[in-house]
Amino acid sequence: MPHSVEAEQGVLGSMLISPREIIAECVEKINEEYFYFAAHQTVYTVLVELWNAGQAIDLITFTQVLRDRNLLESVGGVAAVTSLFTFVPTAANVTYYLEIVREKYILRQIIAACTESVRRAFDEQDEVHGLLDEVEQKIFSVGEDRFKGQVLTMKDQVMEAIEAIEQLYERRGGITGIATGFAELDRMTNGLHEGEMIV
């Protein structure tokens, strides 16, 4: 199955060495299911729980939490946790590691969806149109995952709205888009704007 142990370790190492800055970005883009290895899923889950609780995260505290929860040996022991802390020198490239982890996860999801679809098609027990609908839905849901983490924050949306209002104020009744040549249409739409489709 598609995976990248190095990218997964890069994400976890980045989370460990710069938890305050990096964990928020990781939580927006991935969850524990994105990791191929169960040990990495466990490390990610515990890190996010500690971060959500506002607890300090460093080698000693993290190792102790794993030990207290009887998870230390299941993630590879103290040596494995220590190696995650030293795997990357800096968290500067975490965005690239996240993208690799996401891509490998999506590939695994595609394989799983297609394998199940092929099995069911060979069974010939399902009604064709119903099976086709299910296959389309599975592939569509895998495709939706590409956009996770690309949602605008409330702050970004408010700033965008403020900029639009400022533009309208500066133009004082003038159009903000491209004029159509139809004065009444331009007045109602403020002209044609990028990303809009007016019929």
PDB file of C-alpha atoms in Angstrom:
ATOM      1  CA  MET A   1       0.000   0.000   0.000  1.00  0.00           C
ATOM      2  CA  PRO A   2       1.241   3.534  -0.712  1.00  0.00           C
ATOM      3  CA  HIS A   3       2.911   5.196   2.259  1.00  0.00           C
ATOM      4  CA  SER A   4       5.987   7.188   3.212  1.00  0.00           C
ATOM      5  CA  VAL A   5       7.515   6.351   6.553  1.00  0.00           C
ATOM      6  CA  GLU A   6       9.873   9.324   6.218  1.00  0.00           C
ATOM      7  CA  ALA A   7       7.077  11.835   5.585  1.00  0.00           C
ATOM      8  CA  GLU A   8       5.073  10.451   8.503  1.00  0.00           C
ATOM      9  CA  GLN A   9       8.120  10.720  10.757  1.00  0.00           C
ATOM     10  CA  GLY A  10       8.752  14.221   9.418  1.00  0.00           C
ATOM     11  CA  VAL A  11       5.236  15.325  10.374  1.00  0.00           C
ATOM     12  CA  LEU A  12       5.454  13.787  13.844  1.00  0.00           C
ATOM     13  CA  GLY A  13       8.974  15.100  14.403  1.00  0.00           C
ATOM     14  CA  SER A  14       7.859  18.596  13.406  1.00  0.00           C
ATOM     15  CA  MET A  15       4.905  18.358  15.791  1.00  0.00           C
ATOM     16  CA  LEU A  16       7.240  17.315  18.597  1.00  0.00           C
ATOM     17  CA  ILE A  17       9.914  19.972  18.121  1.00  0.00           C
ATOM     18  CA  SER A  18       7.526  22.886  17.463  1.00  0.00           C
ATOM     19  CA  PRO A  19       4.173  21.866  18.950  1.00  0.00           C
ATOM     20  CA  ARG A  20       2.777  25.356  19.453  1.00  0.00           C
ATOM     21  CA  GLU A  21       3.196  26.348  15.803  1.00  0.00           C
ATOM     22  CA  ILE A  22       2.827  23.046  13.985  1.00  0.00           C
ATOM     23  CA  ILE A  23       0.061  21.015  15.647  1.00  0.00           C
ATOM     24  CA  ALA A  24      -2.639  23.539  14.700  1.00  0.00           C
ATOM     25  CA  GLU A  25      -1.629  23.275  11.033  1.00  0.00           C
ATOM     26  CA  CYS A  26      -1.583  19.476  11.196  1.00  0.00           C
ATOM     27  CA  VAL A  27      -5.011  19.257  12.829  1.00  0.00           C
ATOM     28  CA  GLU A  28      -6.476  21.394  10.033  1.00  0.00           C
ATOM     29  CA  LYS A  29      -5.090  19.143   7.305  1.00  0.00           C
ATOM     30  CA  ILE A  30      -4.983  15.573   8.603  1.00  0.00           C
ATOM     31  CA  ASN A  31      -6.160  13.216  11.330  1.00  0.00           C
ATOM     32  CA  GLU A  32      -4.726   9.964  12.705  1.00  0.00           C
ATOM     33  CA  GLU A  33      -6.220   7.901   9.844  1.00  0.00           C
ATOM     34  CA  TYR A  34      -3.822   9.531   7.396  1.00  0.00           C
ATOM     35  CA  PHE A  35      -0.901   7.671   8.958  1.00  0.00           C
ATOM     36  CA  TYR A  36      -0.192   4.215   7.589  1.00  0.00           C
ATOM     37  CA  PHE A  37       1.598   2.876  10.655  1.00  0.00           C
ATOM     38  CA  ALA A  38      -0.403   2.217  13.827  1.00  0.00           C
ATOM     39  CA  ALA A  39       2.438   3.529  15.998  1.00  0.00           C
ATOM     40  CA  HIS A  40       2.360   6.828  14.116  1.00  0.00           C
ATOM     41  CA  GLN A  41      -1.419   7.017  14.518  1.00  0.00           C
ATOM     42  CA  THR A  42      -1.005   6.592  18.272  1.00  0.00           C
ATOM     43  CA  VAL A  43       1.722   9.244  18.516  1.00  0.00           C
ATOM     44  CA  TYR A  44      -0.373  11.704  16.512  1.00  0.00           C
ATOM     45  CA  THR A  45      -3.499  11.077  18.604  1.00  0.00           C
ATOM     46  CA  VAL A  46      -1.678  11.561  21.911  1.00  0.00           C
ATOM     47  CA  LEU A  47       0.079  14.710  20.663  1.00  0.00           C
ATOM     48  CA  VAL A  48      -3.221  16.263  19.592  1.00  0.00           C
ATOM     49  CA  GLU A  49      -4.842  15.334  22.913  1.00  0.00           C
ATOM     50  CA  LEU A  50      -1.985  16.967  24.855  1.00  0.00           C
ATOM     51  CA  TRP A  51      -2.119  20.047  22.643  1.00  0.00           C
ATOM     52  CA  ASN A  52      -5.902  20.340  23.053  1.00  0.00           C
ATOM     53  CA  ALA A  53      -5.472  20.096  26.829  1.00  0.00           C
ATOM     54  CA  GLY A  54      -2.837  22.848  26.756  1.00  0.00           C
ATOM     55  CA  GLN A  55      -0.180  20.578  28.255  1.00  0.00           C
ATOM     56  CA  ALA A  56       3.537  21.031  27.685  1.00  0.00           C
ATOM     57  CA  ILE A  57       5.035  18.785  25.025  1.00  0.00           C
ATOM     58  CA  ASP A  58       8.693  17.823  25.131  1.00  0.00           C
ATOM     59  CA  LEU A  59      10.653  14.564  25.089  1.00  0.00           C
ATOM     60  CA  ILE A  60      10.284  13.901  28.806  1.00  0.00           C
ATOM     61  CA  THR A  61       6.605  14.807  29.215  1.00  0.00           C
ATOM     62  CA  PHE A  62       5.547  13.065  26.020  1.00  0.00           C
ATOM     63  CA  THR A  63       7.436   9.872  26.860  1.00  0.00           C
ATOM     64  CA  GLN A  64       5.945   9.885  30.355  1.00  0.00           C
ATOM     65  CA  VAL A  65       2.388  10.306  29.035  1.00  0.00           C
ATOM     66  CA  LEU A  66       2.904   7.352  26.689  1.00  0.00           C
ATOM     67  CA  ARG A  67       4.311   5.302  29.576  1.00  0.00           C
ATOM     68  CA  ASP A  68       1.398   6.254  31.874  1.00  0.00           C
ATOM     69  CA  ARG A  69      -1.099   5.181  29.218  1.00  0.00           C
ATOM     70  CA  ASN A  70       0.765   1.910  28.576  1.00  0.00           C
ATOM     71  CA  LEU A  71       1.407   2.987  24.983  1.00  0.00           C
ATOM     72  CA  LEU A  72       5.174   3.478  25.050  1.00  0.00           C
ATOM     73  CA  GLU A  73       6.108  -0.039  23.925  1.00  0.00           C
ATOM     74  CA  SER A  74       3.400  -0.107  21.245  1.00  0.00           C
ATOM     75  CA  VAL A  75       4.972   2.938  19.551  1.00  0.00           C
ATOM     76  CA  GLY A  76       8.464   1.415  19.633  1.00  0.00           C
ATOM     77  CA  GLY A  77       9.725   2.421  23.058  1.00  0.00           C
ATOM     78  CA  VAL A  78      11.848   5.330  24.240  1.00  0.00           C
ATOM     79  CA  ALA A  79      14.262   4.908  21.323  1.00  0.00           C
ATOM     80  CA  ALA A  80      11.488   5.370  18.745  1.00  0.00           C
ATOM     81  CA  VAL A  81      10.123   8.475  20.480  1.00  0.00           C
ATOM     82  CA  THR A  82      13.627   9.949  20.788  1.00  0.00           C
ATOM     83  CA  SER A  83      14.291   9.280  17.096  1.00  0.00           C
ATOM     84  CA  LEU A  84      11.142  11.230  16.180  1.00  0.00           C
ATOM     85  CA  PHE A  85      12.468  14.239  18.096  1.00  0.00           C
ATOM     86  CA  THR A  86      15.731  14.111  16.165  1.00  0.00           C
ATOM     87  CA  PHE A  87      14.379  13.009  12.773  1.00  0.00           C
ATOM     88  CA  VAL A  88      14.016  16.538  11.377  1.00  0.00           C
ATOM     89  CA  PRO A  89      16.325  19.429  12.316  1.00  0.00           C
ATOM     90  CA  THR A  90      13.530  21.984  11.935  1.00  0.00           C
ATOM     91  CA  ALA A  91       9.789  22.072  11.342  1.00  0.00           C
ATOM     92  CA  ALA A  92      10.179  24.394   8.340  1.00  0.00           C
ATOM     93  CA  ASN A  93       9.189  21.740   5.776  1.00  0.00           C
ATOM     94  CA  VAL A  94       6.176  20.300   7.585  1.00  0.00           C
ATOM     95  CA  THR A  95       3.814  21.560   4.864  1.00  0.00           C
ATOM     96  CA  TYR A  96       5.611  19.370   2.322  1.00  0.00           C
ATOM     97  CA  TYR A  97       5.586  16.362   4.654  1.00  0.00           C
ATOM     98  CA  LEU A  98       1.868  16.852   5.255  1.00  0.00           C
ATOM     99  CA  GLU A  99       1.203  16.915   1.524  1.00  0.00           C
ATOM    100  CA  ILE A 100       3.060  13.622   1.031  1.00  0.00           C
ATOM    101  CA  VAL A 101       1.159  11.982   3.908  1.00  0.00           C
ATOM    102  CA  ARG A 102      -2.141  13.269   2.479  1.00  0.00           C
ATOM    103  CA  GLU A 103      -1.344  12.024  -1.037  1.00  0.00           C
ATOM    104  CA  LYS A 104      -0.428   8.539   0.199  1.00  0.00           C
ATOM    105  CA  TYR A 105      -3.614   8.399   2.279  1.00  0.00           C
ATOM    106  CA  ILE A 106      -5.732   9.404  -0.729  1.00  0.00           C
ATOM    107  CA  LEU A 107      -4.043   6.727  -2.851  1.00  0.00           C
ATOM    108  CA  ARG A 108      -4.852   4.110  -0.198  1.00  0.00           C
ATOM    109  CA  GLN A 109      -8.458   5.312  -0.115  1.00  0.00           C
ATOM    110  CA  ILE A 110      -8.699   5.056  -3.906  1.00  0.00           C
ATOM    111  CA  ILE A 111      -7.282   1.527  -3.812  1.00  0.00           C
ATOM    112  CA  ALA A 112      -9.714   0.493  -1.070  1.00  0.00           C
ATOM    113  CA  ALA A 113     -12.727   1.999  -2.851  1.00  0.00           C
ATOM    114  CA  CYS A 114     -11.814   0.464  -6.197  1.00  0.00           C
ATOM    115  CA  THR A 115     -10.964  -2.947  -4.731  1.00  0.00           C
ATOM    116  CA  GLU A 116     -14.334  -3.129  -2.984  1.00  0.00           C
ATOM    117  CA  SER A 117     -16.088  -1.985  -6.164  1.00  0.00           C
ATOM    118  CA  VAL A 118     -14.328  -4.617  -8.280  1.00  0.00           C
ATOM    119  CA  ARG A 119     -15.199  -7.353  -5.765  1.00  0.00           C
ATOM    120  CA  ARG A 120     -18.857  -6.358  -5.767  1.00  0.00           C
ATOM    121  CA  ALA A 121     -18.954  -6.100  -9.562  1.00  0.00           C
ATOM    122  CA  PHE A 122     -17.586  -9.649  -9.888  1.00  0.00           C
ATOM    123  CA  ASP A 123     -20.219 -10.911  -7.431  1.00  0.00           C
ATOM    124  CA  GLU A 124     -22.932  -9.733  -9.844  1.00  0.00           C
ATOM    125  CA  GLN A 125     -25.398  -9.749  -6.945  1.00  0.00           C
ATOM    126  CA  ASP A 126     -25.981  -6.007  -6.879  1.00  0.00           C
ATOM    127  CA  GLU A 127     -28.243  -4.032  -9.159  1.00  0.00           C
ATOM    128  CA  VAL A 128     -25.979  -2.260 -11.672  1.00  0.00           C
ATOM    129  CA  HIS A 129     -27.289   1.285 -11.239  1.00  0.00           C
ATOM    130  CA  GLY A 130     -27.183   1.044  -7.449  1.00  0.00           C
ATOM    131  CA  LEU A 131     -23.617  -0.262  -7.565  1.00  0.00           C
ATOM    132  CA  LEU A 132     -22.608   2.495  -9.965  1.00  0.00           C
ATOM    133  CA  ASP A 133     -24.085   5.113  -7.614  1.00  0.00           C
ATOM    134  CA  GLU A 134     -22.167   3.656  -4.669  1.00  0.00           C
ATOM    135  CA  VAL A 135     -18.884   3.565  -6.625  1.00  0.00           C
ATOM    136  CA  GLU A 136     -19.352   7.175  -7.700  1.00  0.00           C
ATOM    137  CA  GLN A 137     -20.090   8.198  -4.104  1.00  0.00           C
ATOM    138  CA  LYS A 138     -16.975   6.431  -2.778  1.00  0.00           C
ATOM    139  CA  ILE A 139     -14.719   8.064  -5.358  1.00  0.00           C
ATOM    140  CA  PHE A 140     -16.379  11.434  -4.767  1.00  0.00           C
ATOM    141  CA  SER A 141     -15.785  11.173  -1.014  1.00  0.00           C
ATOM    142  CA  VAL A 142     -12.103  10.382  -1.626  1.00  0.00           C
ATOM    143  CA  GLY A 143     -11.897  13.425  -3.914  1.00  0.00           C
ATOM    144  CA  GLU A 144     -13.440  15.681  -1.271  1.00  0.00           C
ATOM    145  CA  ASP A 145     -10.519  14.927   1.012  1.00  0.00           C
ATOM    146  CA  ARG A 146      -8.163  16.862  -1.270  1.00  0.00           C
ATOM    147  CA  PHE A 147      -9.730  20.079  -0.065  1.00  0.00           C
ATOM    148  CA  LYS A 148      -9.442  19.409   3.658  1.00  0.00           C
ATOM    149  CA  GLY A 149      -7.510  22.206   5.307  1.00  0.00           C
ATOM    150  CA  GLN A 150      -8.203  24.650   2.496  1.00  0.00           C
ATOM    151  CA  VAL A 151     -11.233  26.156   4.190  1.00  0.00           C
ATOM    152  CA  LEU A 152     -11.003  29.881   4.859  1.00  0.00           C
ATOM    153  CA  THR A 153     -10.975  30.909   8.484  1.00  0.00           C
ATOM    154  CA  MET A 154     -13.531  33.391   9.783  1.00  0.00           C
ATOM    155  CA  LYS A 155     -10.763  35.997  10.020  1.00  0.00           C
ATOM    156  CA  ASP A 156      -9.871  35.513   6.331  1.00  0.00           C
ATOM    157  CA  GLN A 157     -13.512  35.818   5.300  1.00  0.00           C
ATOM    158  CA  VAL A 158     -14.041  38.983   7.362  1.00  0.00           C
ATOM    159  CA  MET A 159     -10.878  40.556   5.918  1.00  0.00           C
ATOM    160  CA  GLU A 160     -12.066  39.696   2.401  1.00  0.00           C
ATOM    161  CA  ALA A 161     -15.469  41.277   3.100  1.00  0.00           C
ATOM    162  CA  ILE A 162     -13.844  44.423   4.509  1.00  0.00           C
ATOM    163  CA  GLU A 163     -11.690  44.758   1.387  1.00  0.00           C
ATOM    164  CA  ALA A 164     -14.781  44.403  -0.832  1.00  0.00           C
ATOM    165  CA  ILE A 165     -16.641  47.065   1.175  1.00  0.00           C
ATOM    166  CA  GLU A 166     -13.643  49.408   0.974  1.00  0.00           C
ATOM    167  CA  GLN A 167     -13.536  48.936  -2.810  1.00  0.00           C
ATOM    168  CA  LEU A 168     -17.228  49.766  -3.087  1.00  0.00           C
ATOM    169  CA  TYR A 169     -16.758  52.872  -0.940  1.00  0.00           C
ATOM    170  CA  GLU A 170     -13.760  54.077  -2.958  1.00  0.00           C
ATOM    171  CA  ARG A 171     -15.657  53.735  -6.230  1.00  0.00           C
ATOM    172  CA  ARG A 172     -18.705  55.573  -4.825  1.00  0.00           C
ATOM    173  CA  GLY A 173     -21.346  54.096  -7.064  1.00  0.00           C
ATOM    174  CA  GLY A 174     -18.986  52.946  -9.819  1.00  0.00           C
ATOM    175  CA  ILE A 175     -18.804  49.288 -10.753  1.00  0.00           C
ATOM    176  CA  THR A 176     -16.135  47.059  -9.223  1.00  0.00           C
ATOM    177  CA  GLY A 177     -16.002  44.488 -12.015  1.00  0.00           C
ATOM    178  CA  ILE A 178     -15.906  44.565 -15.803  1.00  0.00           C
ATOM    179  CA  ALA A 179     -18.633  46.639 -17.449  1.00  0.00           C
ATOM    180  CA  THR A 180     -21.068  44.718 -19.639  1.00  0.00           C
ATOM    181  CA  GLY A 181     -22.277  47.742 -21.579  1.00  0.00           C
ATOM    182  CA  PHE A 182     -25.767  47.355 -20.124  1.00  0.00           C
ATOM    183  CA  ALA A 183     -26.113  50.102 -17.517  1.00  0.00           C
ATOM    184  CA  GLU A 184     -28.978  48.481 -15.599  1.00  0.00           C
ATOM    185  CA  LEU A 185     -27.210  45.087 -15.447  1.00  0.00           C
ATOM    186  CA  ASP A 186     -23.971  46.761 -14.334  1.00  0.00           C
ATOM    187  CA  ARG A 187     -25.867  48.608 -11.582  1.00  0.00           C
ATOM    188  CA  MET A 188     -27.424  45.362 -10.286  1.00  0.00           C
ATOM    189  CA  THR A 189     -24.255  43.230 -10.457  1.00  0.00           C
ATOM    190  CA  ASN A 190     -21.487  45.847 -10.045  1.00  0.00           C
ATOM    191  CA  GLY A 191     -20.060  44.418 -13.263  1.00  0.00           C
ATOM    192  CA  LEU A 192     -18.704  40.962 -14.015  1.00  0.00           C
ATOM    193  CA  HIS A 193     -16.340  39.503 -11.401  1.00  0.00           C
ATOM    194  CA  GLU A 194     -13.836  36.670 -11.440  1.00  0.00           C
ATOM    195  CA  GLY A 195     -15.347  33.343 -10.394  1.00  0.00           C
ATOM    196  CA  GLU A 196     -18.936  34.370 -11.145  1.00  0.00           C
ATOM    197  CA  MET A 197     -21.169  32.905 -13.810  1.00  0.00           C
ATOM    198  CA  ILE A 198     -24.101  35.120 -14.746  1.00  0.00           C
ATOM    199  CA  VAL A 199     -26.707  33.728 -17.111  1.00  0.00           C
TER     200      VAL A 199
END
